PDB file of C-alpha atoms in Angstrom:
ATOM      1  CA  MET O   3     -31.040   6.648   1.358  1.00 55.00           C
ATOM      2  CA  SER O   4     -30.976   3.398  -0.595  1.00 47.00           C
ATOM      3  CA  THR O   5     -27.607   2.327  -1.975  1.00 60.00           C
ATOM      4  CA  LYS O   6     -28.652  -0.923  -3.675  1.00 77.00           C
ATOM      5  CA  GLY O   7     -28.857   0.606  -7.150  1.00 83.00           C
ATOM      6  CA  PRO O   8     -26.355   2.323  -9.439  1.00 91.00           C
ATOM      7  CA  ALA O   9     -24.218   5.128  -8.071  1.00 88.00           C
ATOM      8  CA  LEU O  10     -24.638   8.762  -9.066  1.00 93.00           C
ATOM      9  CA  PHE O  11     -23.065   9.838 -12.361  1.00 95.00           C
ATOM     10  CA  SER O  12     -20.399  11.795 -10.458  1.00 94.00           C
ATOM     11  CA  ASN O  13     -19.168   8.498  -8.991  1.00 94.00           C
ATOM     12  CA  ILE O  14     -18.464   6.832 -12.354  1.00 94.00           C
ATOM     13  CA  GLY O  15     -14.708   6.214 -12.451  1.00 93.00           C
ATOM     14  CA  LYS O  16     -14.264   7.860  -9.031  1.00 94.00           C
ATOM     15  CA  LYS O  17     -12.285   5.003  -7.447  1.00 94.00           C
ATOM     16  CA  ALA O  18      -9.638   5.160 -10.174  1.00 95.00           C
ATOM     17  CA  THR O  19      -9.542   8.965 -10.073  1.00 95.00           C
ATOM     18  CA  ASP O  20      -9.128   8.958  -6.288  1.00 95.00           C
ATOM     19  CA  LEU O  21      -6.241   6.503  -6.410  1.00 96.00           C
ATOM     20  CA  LEU O  22      -4.449   8.676  -8.982  1.00 96.00           C
ATOM     21  CA  ASN O  23      -5.191  12.079  -7.425  1.00 95.00           C
ATOM     22  CA  LYS O  24      -6.475  11.969  -3.849  1.00 94.00           C
ATOM     23  CA  ASP O  25      -4.041  13.161  -1.148  1.00 94.00           C
ATOM     24  CA  TYR O  26      -1.368  14.197  -3.679  1.00 94.00           C
ATOM     25  CA  SER O  27      -0.344  17.774  -2.890  1.00 92.00           C
ATOM     26  CA  THR O  28       2.660  20.094  -2.901  1.00 91.00           C
ATOM     27  CA  ASP O  29       1.165  22.361  -0.221  1.00 93.00           C
ATOM     28  CA  GLN O  30       1.610  22.352   3.536  1.00 94.00           C
ATOM     29  CA  LYS O  31      -1.670  21.676   5.314  1.00 95.00           C
ATOM     30  CA  ILE O  32      -2.928  21.127   8.825  1.00 96.00           C
ATOM     31  CA  ASN O  33      -6.490  20.310   9.869  1.00 96.00           C
ATOM     32  CA  ILE O  34      -7.702  19.980  13.454  1.00 96.00           C
ATOM     33  CA  THR O  35     -11.158  18.618  14.249  1.00 96.00           C
ATOM     34  CA  THR O  36     -12.847  18.795  17.638  1.00 95.00           C
ATOM     35  CA  ASN O  37     -16.267  17.829  18.987  1.00 92.00           C
ATOM     36  CA  THR O  38     -18.211  19.928  21.490  1.00 89.00           C
ATOM     37  CA  GLU O  39     -20.596  18.754  24.183  1.00 86.00           C
ATOM     38  CA  THR O  40     -23.510  20.290  22.264  1.00 86.00           C
ATOM     39  CA  GLY O  41     -22.893  17.996  19.280  1.00 86.00           C
ATOM     40  CA  VAL O  42     -21.160  20.561  17.055  1.00 94.00           C
ATOM     41  CA  THR O  43     -18.093  19.411  15.117  1.00 95.00           C
ATOM     42  CA  LEU O  44     -15.478  22.141  14.594  1.00 96.00           C
ATOM     43  CA  ASN O  45     -12.712  22.009  12.002  1.00 96.00           C
ATOM     44  CA  SER O  46      -9.839  24.470  11.630  1.00 95.00           C
ATOM     45  CA  GLY O  47      -7.568  24.372   8.598  1.00 96.00           C
ATOM     46  CA  LEU O  48      -4.428  26.180   7.493  1.00 94.00           C
ATOM     47  CA  VAL O  49      -2.815  25.857   4.061  1.00 94.00           C
ATOM     48  CA  LYS O  50       0.471  27.283   2.805  1.00 91.00           C
ATOM     49  CA  LYS O  51       0.853  27.483  -0.976  1.00 86.00           C
ATOM     50  CA  GLY O  52       4.247  28.781  -1.939  1.00 80.00           C
ATOM     51  CA  GLY O  53       4.598  32.014  -0.022  1.00 80.00           C
ATOM     52  CA  LEU O  54       0.892  32.491   0.580  1.00 88.00           C
ATOM     53  CA  SER O  55      -1.122  31.192   3.514  1.00 90.00           C
ATOM     54  CA  CYS O  56      -4.857  30.876   3.962  1.00 93.00           C
ATOM     55  CA  GLY O  57      -7.120  29.314   6.524  1.00 93.00           C
ATOM     56  CA  ASP O  58     -10.701  28.435   7.321  1.00 95.00           C
ATOM     57  CA  VAL O  59     -12.953  27.452  10.186  1.00 96.00           C
ATOM     58  CA  ALA O  60     -15.924  25.147   9.704  1.00 97.00           C
ATOM     59  CA  ALA O  61     -18.728  23.926  11.932  1.00 97.00           C
ATOM     60  CA  GLN O  62     -21.172  21.071  11.452  1.00 96.00           C
ATOM     61  CA  TYR O  63     -24.297  20.320  13.446  1.00 95.00           C
ATOM     62  CA  LYS O  64     -26.387  17.185  12.909  1.00 93.00           C
ATOM     63  CA  TYR O  65     -29.902  16.612  14.184  1.00 90.00           C
ATOM     64  CA  LYS O  66     -31.804  13.474  13.194  1.00 90.00           C
ATOM     65  CA  ASN O  67     -31.843  13.448   9.372  1.00 93.00           C
ATOM     66  CA  ALA O  68     -30.527  17.011   8.922  1.00 94.00           C
ATOM     67  CA  ALA O  69     -27.024  18.493   8.887  1.00 95.00           C
ATOM     68  CA  LEU O  70     -25.969  22.136   8.812  1.00 96.00           C
ATOM     69  CA  ASN O  71     -22.460  23.095   7.630  1.00 97.00           C
ATOM     70  CA  VAL O  72     -21.010  26.605   7.908  1.00 97.00           C
ATOM     71  CA  LYS O  73     -17.508  27.531   6.740  1.00 96.00           C
ATOM     72  CA  ALA O  74     -15.630  30.851   6.837  1.00 96.00           C
ATOM     73  CA  ASP O  75     -12.186  31.500   5.353  1.00 93.00           C
ATOM     74  CA  THR O  76      -9.540  34.199   5.531  1.00 92.00           C
ATOM     75  CA  GLU O  77     -10.728  35.658   2.195  1.00 89.00           C
ATOM     76  CA  SER O  78     -14.020  36.726   3.811  1.00 91.00           C
ATOM     77  CA  ASN O  79     -16.072  33.998   2.176  1.00 93.00           C
ATOM     78  CA  VAL O  80     -18.810  32.317   4.172  1.00 95.00           C
ATOM     79  CA  SER O  81     -20.426  29.179   2.767  1.00 96.00           C
ATOM     80  CA  THR O  82     -23.461  27.454   4.221  1.00 96.00           C
ATOM     81  CA  MET O  83     -25.060  24.121   3.326  1.00 96.00           C
ATOM     82  CA  LEU O  84     -28.171  22.490   4.756  1.00 96.00           C
ATOM     83  CA  THR O  85     -28.608  18.779   3.996  1.00 97.00           C
ATOM     84  CA  ILE O  86     -31.790  16.838   4.741  1.00 96.00           C
ATOM     85  CA  THR O  87     -32.044  13.114   4.064  1.00 95.00           C
ATOM     86  CA  ASP O  88     -35.247  11.246   3.279  1.00 91.00           C
ATOM     87  CA  ILE O  89     -37.719  14.132   3.104  1.00 90.00           C
ATOM     88  CA  LEU O  90     -39.137  11.702   0.593  1.00 88.00           C
ATOM     89  CA  PRO O  91     -37.948   8.064   0.637  1.00 89.00           C
ATOM     90  CA  SER O  92     -34.480   7.571  -0.918  1.00 89.00           C
ATOM     91  CA  THR O  93     -33.842  11.303  -1.416  1.00 93.00           C
ATOM     92  CA  LYS O  94     -31.259  13.797  -0.225  1.00 95.00           C
ATOM     93  CA  THR O  95     -31.915  17.536  -0.472  1.00 96.00           C
ATOM     94  CA  MET O  96     -29.157  20.151  -0.221  1.00 96.00           C
ATOM     95  CA  ALA O  97     -29.437  23.933  -0.137  1.00 96.00           C
ATOM     96  CA  SER O  98     -26.237  25.986  -0.267  1.00 96.00           C
ATOM     97  CA  ILE O  99     -24.978  29.545  -0.660  1.00 94.00           C
ATOM     98  CA  LYS O 100     -21.557  31.180  -0.611  1.00 93.00           C
ATOM     99  CA  LEU O 101     -21.446  34.779   0.574  1.00 91.00           C
ATOM    100  CA  PRO O 102     -20.798  37.555  -0.343  1.00 90.00           C
ATOM    101  CA  ASP O 103     -21.968  36.221  -3.728  1.00 89.00           C
ATOM    102  CA  TYR O 104     -25.694  36.120  -2.981  1.00 86.00           C
ATOM    103  CA  LYS O 105     -26.335  34.762  -6.517  1.00 87.00           C
ATOM    104  CA  SER O 106     -24.431  31.566  -5.692  1.00 90.00           C
ATOM    105  CA  GLY O 107     -27.398  29.937  -3.968  1.00 93.00           C
ATOM    106  CA  LYS O 108     -28.226  26.441  -5.176  1.00 95.00           C
ATOM    107  CA  LEU O 109     -30.843  23.792  -4.442  1.00 96.00           C
ATOM    108  CA  GLU O 110     -29.987  20.173  -5.235  1.00 97.00           C
ATOM    109  CA  VAL O 111     -32.023  16.983  -4.931  1.00 96.00           C
ATOM    110  CA  GLN O 112     -30.610  13.454  -5.228  1.00 96.00           C
ATOM    111  CA  TYR O 113     -32.740  10.361  -5.679  1.00 94.00           C
ATOM    112  CA  LEU O 114     -31.430   6.789  -5.461  1.00 92.00           C
ATOM    113  CA  HIS O 115     -33.566   3.910  -6.714  1.00 90.00           C
ATOM    114  CA  GLU O 116     -32.918   0.203  -7.068  1.00 89.00           C
ATOM    115  CA  HIS O 117     -32.310   0.578 -10.808  1.00 92.00           C
ATOM    116  CA  ALA O 118     -31.647   4.304 -11.259  1.00 94.00           C
ATOM    117  CA  SER O 119     -30.232   7.437  -9.658  1.00 95.00           C
ATOM    118  CA  PHE O 120     -31.042  11.051 -10.479  1.00 96.00           C
ATOM    119  CA  THR O 121     -29.789  14.476  -9.447  1.00 97.00           C
ATOM    120  CA  THR O 122     -31.187  17.921 -10.187  1.00 97.00           C
ATOM    121  CA  ALA O 123     -29.562  21.192  -9.137  1.00 96.00           C
ATOM    122  CA  VAL O 124     -30.977  24.676  -9.769  1.00 96.00           C
ATOM    123  CA  GLY O 125     -29.334  28.016  -9.067  1.00 93.00           C
ATOM    124  CA  LEU O 126     -31.340  30.306  -6.810  1.00 90.00           C
ATOM    125  CA  ASN O 127     -31.140  33.464  -8.915  1.00 88.00           C
ATOM    126  CA  GLY O 128     -32.970  35.213 -11.746  1.00 84.00           C
ATOM    127  CA  SER O 129     -31.195  33.332 -14.558  1.00 88.00           C
ATOM    128  CA  PRO O 130     -30.196  30.036 -12.997  1.00 91.00           C
ATOM    129  CA  ALA O 131     -28.094  27.224 -14.360  1.00 93.00           C
ATOM    130  CA  VAL O 132     -29.882  23.873 -14.293  1.00 96.00           C
ATOM    131  CA  ASP O 133     -27.789  20.732 -13.774  1.00 96.00           C
ATOM    132  CA  VAL O 134     -29.250  17.268 -14.244  1.00 97.00           C
ATOM    133  CA  SER O 135     -27.784  13.775 -14.240  1.00 97.00           C
ATOM    134  CA  ALA O 136     -29.191  10.272 -14.491  1.00 97.00           C
ATOM    135  CA  THR O 137     -27.747   6.782 -14.145  1.00 96.00           C
ATOM    136  CA  LEU O 138     -29.490   3.517 -15.035  1.00 96.00           C
ATOM    137  CA  GLY O 139     -28.429  -0.022 -14.215  1.00 94.00           C
ATOM    138  CA  THR O 140     -27.197  -1.963 -11.217  1.00 92.00           C
ATOM    139  CA  PRO O 141     -24.226  -1.699  -8.837  1.00 90.00           C
ATOM    140  CA  SER O 142     -22.323  -3.923 -11.313  1.00 92.00           C
ATOM    141  CA  ILE O 143     -23.065  -2.127 -14.590  1.00 95.00           C
ATOM    142  CA  ALA O 144     -24.395   1.385 -15.070  1.00 95.00           C
ATOM    143  CA  PHE O 145     -24.966   3.859 -17.898  1.00 97.00           C
ATOM    144  CA  GLY O 146     -25.311   7.559 -17.199  1.00 96.00           C
ATOM    145  CA  ALA O 147     -25.325  11.100 -18.551  1.00 97.00           C
ATOM    146  CA  GLU O 148     -25.227  14.643 -17.190  1.00 97.00           C
ATOM    147  CA  ALA O 149     -25.885  18.107 -18.612  1.00 97.00           C
ATOM    148  CA  SER O 150     -25.813  21.726 -17.520  1.00 96.00           C
ATOM    149  CA  TYR O 151     -28.177  24.245 -19.134  1.00 95.00           C
ATOM    150  CA  LEU O 152     -27.741  28.018 -18.843  1.00 93.00           C
ATOM    151  CA  THR O 153     -31.159  29.632 -18.875  1.00 93.00           C
ATOM    152  CA  SER O 154     -29.679  33.118 -19.374  1.00 90.00           C
ATOM    153  CA  SER O 155     -28.098  32.245 -22.748  1.00 91.00           C
ATOM    154  CA  ARG O 156     -30.228  29.178 -23.522  1.00 91.00           C
ATOM    155  CA  VAL O 157     -27.230  26.982 -24.260  1.00 93.00           C
ATOM    156  CA  PHE O 158     -25.812  23.800 -22.774  1.00 92.00           C
ATOM    157  CA  ALA O 159     -22.621  24.541 -20.838  1.00 92.00           C
ATOM    158  CA  LYS O 160     -21.750  20.830 -20.730  1.00 93.00           C
ATOM    159  CA  TYR O 161     -23.031  17.373 -21.540  1.00 94.00           C
ATOM    160  CA  ASN O 162     -21.233  14.161 -20.687  1.00 96.00           C
ATOM    161  CA  ALA O 163     -22.011  10.439 -20.846  1.00 97.00           C
ATOM    162  CA  GLY O 164     -20.392   7.383 -19.334  1.00 97.00           C
ATOM    163  CA  VAL O 165     -20.543   3.700 -18.521  1.00 97.00           C
ATOM    164  CA  SER O 166     -19.065   1.751 -15.609  1.00 96.00           C
ATOM    165  CA  LEU O 167     -18.451  -1.923 -14.877  1.00 96.00           C
ATOM    166  CA  THR O 168     -17.791  -2.988 -11.291  1.00 94.00           C
ATOM    167  CA  LYS O 169     -16.759  -6.364  -9.880  1.00 92.00           C
ATOM    168  CA  GLN O 170     -15.636  -7.400  -6.416  1.00 88.00           C
ATOM    169  CA  ASN O 171     -11.942  -6.655  -7.021  1.00 92.00           C
ATOM    170  CA  SER O 172     -11.982  -4.449 -10.105  1.00 94.00           C
ATOM    171  CA  SER O 173     -13.790  -1.629 -11.872  1.00 95.00           C
ATOM    172  CA  ALA O 174     -13.663  -0.022 -15.303  1.00 97.00           C
ATOM    173  CA  SER O 175     -15.247   3.089 -16.764  1.00 97.00           C
ATOM    174  CA  VAL O 176     -15.416   5.125 -19.965  1.00 97.00           C
ATOM    175  CA  ILE O 177     -16.596   8.753 -19.990  1.00 97.00           C
ATOM    176  CA  LEU O 178     -17.216  10.979 -23.019  1.00 97.00           C
ATOM    177  CA  ALA O 179     -16.887  14.539 -21.713  1.00 95.00           C
ATOM    178  CA  ASP O 180     -16.387  18.192 -22.710  1.00 93.00           C
ATOM    179  CA  LYS O 181     -19.273  18.099 -25.186  1.00 92.00           C
ATOM    180  CA  GLY O 182     -17.734  15.112 -26.935  1.00 93.00           C
ATOM    181  CA  ASP O 183     -14.227  16.583 -27.189  1.00 95.00           C
ATOM    182  CA  SER O 184     -12.547  14.271 -24.670  1.00 96.00           C
ATOM    183  CA  LEU O 185     -12.669  10.579 -23.872  1.00 97.00           C
ATOM    184  CA  ARG O 186     -11.430   9.090 -20.605  1.00 97.00           C
ATOM    185  CA  GLY O 187     -11.103   5.406 -19.845  1.00 97.00           C
ATOM    186  CA  SER O 188      -9.858   3.875 -16.605  1.00 97.00           C
ATOM    187  CA  TYR O 189      -9.351   0.457 -15.047  1.00 97.00           C
ATOM    188  CA  LEU O 190      -8.633  -0.367 -11.387  1.00 97.00           C
ATOM    189  CA  HIS O 191      -7.766  -3.756  -9.920  1.00 96.00           C
ATOM    190  CA  HIS O 192      -7.148  -4.725  -6.290  1.00 93.00           C
ATOM    191  CA  LEU O 193      -4.326  -7.234  -5.803  1.00 90.00           C
ATOM    192  CA  SER O 194      -3.656  -9.466  -2.812  1.00 84.00           C
ATOM    193  CA  LYS O 195       0.093  -9.145  -3.560  1.00 81.00           C
ATOM    194  CA  LEU O 196      -0.232  -5.459  -2.621  1.00 81.00           C
ATOM    195  CA  ASN O 197      -1.808  -6.372   0.742  1.00 85.00           C
ATOM    196  CA  GLY O 198      -5.117  -4.906  -0.355  1.00 82.00           C
ATOM    197  CA  GLY O 199      -3.597  -2.194  -2.532  1.00 90.00           C
ATOM    198  CA  ALA O 200      -4.480  -1.664  -6.167  1.00 95.00           C
ATOM    199  CA  VAL O 201      -3.129  -0.850  -9.615  1.00 96.00           C
ATOM    200  CA  VAL O 202      -4.834   1.609 -11.940  1.00 97.00           C
ATOM    201  CA  GLY O 203      -4.479   2.848 -15.498  1.00 97.00           C
ATOM    202  CA  GLU O 204      -6.170   5.853 -17.100  1.00 97.00           C
ATOM    203  CA  VAL O 205      -6.151   7.096 -20.703  1.00 97.00           C
ATOM    204  CA  ASN O 206      -7.307  10.599 -21.643  1.00 96.00           C
ATOM    205  CA  ARG O 207      -7.843  11.582 -25.275  1.00 96.00           C
ATOM    206  CA  ARG O 208      -8.644  15.173 -26.341  1.00 96.00           C
ATOM    207  CA  PHE O 209      -9.817  15.194 -29.942  1.00 96.00           C
ATOM    208  CA  SER O 210      -9.485  18.943 -30.657  1.00 95.00           C
ATOM    209  CA  THR O 211      -5.752  18.968 -29.830  1.00 94.00           C
ATOM    210  CA  ASN O 212      -5.020  15.347 -30.761  1.00 94.00           C
ATOM    211  CA  GLU O 213      -3.420  14.925 -27.327  1.00 95.00           C
ATOM    212  CA  ASN O 214      -3.225  11.672 -25.393  1.00 96.00           C
ATOM    213  CA  THR O 215      -2.310  11.248 -21.726  1.00 96.00           C
ATOM    214  CA  LEU O 216      -1.635   7.859 -20.172  1.00 97.00           C
ATOM    215  CA  THR O 217      -1.357   7.663 -16.377  1.00 97.00           C
ATOM    216  CA  VAL O 218      -0.585   4.569 -14.328  1.00 97.00           C
ATOM    217  CA  GLY O 219      -0.542   4.288 -10.556  1.00 97.00           C
ATOM    218  CA  CYS O 220      -0.608   1.898  -7.649  1.00 96.00           C
ATOM    219  CA  SER O 221      -1.109   1.748  -3.898  1.00 96.00           C
ATOM    220  CA  TYR O 222       0.591  -0.632  -1.467  1.00 95.00           C
ATOM    221  CA  VAL O 223      -0.509  -1.330   2.079  1.00 94.00           C
ATOM    222  CA  VAL O 224       2.708  -1.564   4.105  1.00 93.00           C
ATOM    223  CA  ASP O 225       0.852  -2.309   7.350  1.00 92.00           C
ATOM    224  CA  PRO O 226      -2.605  -1.516   8.773  1.00 90.00           C
ATOM    225  CA  GLU O 227      -1.502   2.071   9.505  1.00 94.00           C
ATOM    226  CA  THR O 228       0.677   2.859   6.468  1.00 95.00           C
ATOM    227  CA  VAL O 229      -0.045   3.176   2.751  1.00 96.00           C
ATOM    228  CA  VAL O 230       2.292   4.244  -0.063  1.00 96.00           C
ATOM    229  CA  LYS O 231       1.119   5.395  -3.486  1.00 97.00           C
ATOM    230  CA  ALA O 232       2.815   6.313  -6.766  1.00 97.00           C
ATOM    231  CA  ARG O 233       1.738   7.558 -10.189  1.00 97.00           C
ATOM    232  CA  LEU O 234       3.452   8.316 -13.512  1.00 96.00           C
ATOM    233  CA  ASN O 235       2.185   9.666 -16.826  1.00 96.00           C
ATOM    234  CA  ASN O 236       3.627   9.672 -20.339  1.00 95.00           C
ATOM    235  CA  HIS O 237       4.679  13.327 -19.934  1.00 93.00           C
ATOM    236  CA  GLY O 238       7.213  12.285 -17.302  1.00 94.00           C
ATOM    237  CA  ASN O 239       5.332  13.564 -14.255  1.00 95.00           C
ATOM    238  CA  LEU O 240       6.041  11.291 -11.288  1.00 96.00           C
ATOM    239  CA  GLY O 241       4.257  11.518  -7.959  1.00 96.00           C
ATOM    240  CA  ALA O 242       4.620   9.553  -4.736  1.00 97.00           C
ATOM    241  CA  LEU O 243       3.161   9.741  -1.246  1.00 96.00           C
ATOM    242  CA  LEU O 244       3.267   8.027   2.115  1.00 97.00           C
ATOM    243  CA  GLN O 245       0.277   8.172   4.457  1.00 97.00           C
ATOM    244  CA  HIS O 246       0.494   6.991   8.057  1.00 97.00           C
ATOM    245  CA  GLN O 247      -2.354   6.765  10.562  1.00 95.00           C
ATOM    246  CA  LEU O 248      -1.229   8.297  13.841  1.00 95.00           C
ATOM    247  CA  THR O 249      -4.511   7.292  15.497  1.00 93.00           C
ATOM    248  CA  PRO O 250      -7.617   5.621  14.028  1.00 91.00           C
ATOM    249  CA  LYS O 251      -8.849   9.026  12.755  1.00 92.00           C
ATOM    250  CA  SER O 252      -5.641  11.103  12.500  1.00 96.00           C
ATOM    251  CA  SER O 253      -3.087  10.857   9.707  1.00 96.00           C
ATOM    252  CA  LEU O 254       0.158  12.292   8.367  1.00 97.00           C
ATOM    253  CA  THR O 255       0.730  12.460   4.606  1.00 97.00           C
ATOM    254  CA  ILE O 256       4.019  13.248   2.882  1.00 97.00           C
ATOM    255  CA  SER O 257       3.964  13.606  -0.911  1.00 96.00           C
ATOM    256  CA  GLY O 258       6.329  14.608  -3.680  1.00 95.00           C
ATOM    257  CA  ALA O 259       6.189  15.534  -7.374  1.00 95.00           C
ATOM    258  CA  PHE O 260       9.028  15.116  -9.874  1.00 93.00           C
ATOM    259  CA  ASP O 261       9.515  15.905 -13.568  1.00 93.00           C
ATOM    260  CA  THR O 262      11.531  12.977 -14.889  1.00 92.00           C
ATOM    261  CA  LYS O 263      12.116  14.789 -18.207  1.00 89.00           C
ATOM    262  CA  ALA O 264      13.629  17.826 -16.459  1.00 87.00           C
ATOM    263  CA  LEU O 265      15.692  16.464 -13.593  1.00 83.00           C
ATOM    264  CA  GLU O 266      17.452  19.817 -13.221  1.00 86.00           C
ATOM    265  CA  LYS O 267      14.223  21.193 -11.739  1.00 87.00           C
ATOM    266  CA  ASN O 268      13.781  20.949  -8.005  1.00 90.00           C
ATOM    267  CA  PRO O 269      11.196  18.387  -6.877  1.00 92.00           C
ATOM    268  CA  LYS O 270       8.152  19.656  -4.997  1.00 93.00           C
ATOM    269  CA  PHE O 271       7.067  18.281  -1.648  1.00 94.00           C
ATOM    270  CA  GLY O 272       3.873  18.498   0.352  1.00 95.00           C
ATOM    271  CA  LEU O 273       2.940  17.774   3.943  1.00 96.00           C
ATOM    272  CA  SER O 274      -0.533  17.257   5.371  1.00 96.00           C
ATOM    273  CA  LEU O 275      -1.478  16.649   8.999  1.00 97.00           C
ATOM    274  CA  SER O 276      -5.051  15.764   9.949  1.00 96.00           C
ATOM    275  CA  LEU O 277      -5.910  15.489  13.647  1.00 96.00           C
ATOM    276  CA  LYS O 278      -9.278  14.156  14.801  1.00 93.00           C
ATOM    277  CA  PRO O 279     -10.427  12.932  18.226  1.00 86.00           C
TER     278      PRO O 279
END
């Protein structure tokens, strides 16, 4: 698929969101990935949340421009996704279903063009939801919108719009979401003083409740194998994590969450171990 044009609408502001949220967790997780001689990639995961534990096993098989993913978890859910790239030039087609909910089937098509990107997703049931998104522009500046229409009730479940500006070392975005009830703006900048790390700021405004949330964060590259991150919002929620690469594809992440306005509360800690060959 071509990547010379604007990104999909779902990617607007994603770099800033990932820096502020990705890998932060207060759970205990372990993931082990192995590759078989037949070309199948197997992944086993176990998560402990509080006193509850759950797990899953996933398999992926790739053949030419197609990939089949199957995942089963300890709650008796089985999800399947078939992805085919370039059935038509610059397209990606995905068909998915999550059993035992046979009404969860969905067909999605993505199209990337030099000056535009489009996605369409339709539920495979009698009264499907129809999701569409479109982005126009270039890799440097893009305008986009998305909407979800419920054919059963003939109403729009959501409609959002956004704009993004991207430079070599920085990016900014503004998204009007929740049917116009919330506004989110973010700015991310990579700094050489952080050894390739970055600083980020995000402002969320919800008009119906007159509530504002300001979150700032940063990442610092200690060495080629180690990264530390931190974030803090105006409600006093502080998060920090350390991620260390054990091997080129395996990592250990230790994270913590603190309420600076209620120091009498115990902090929460998370641990994640990902092992890949």
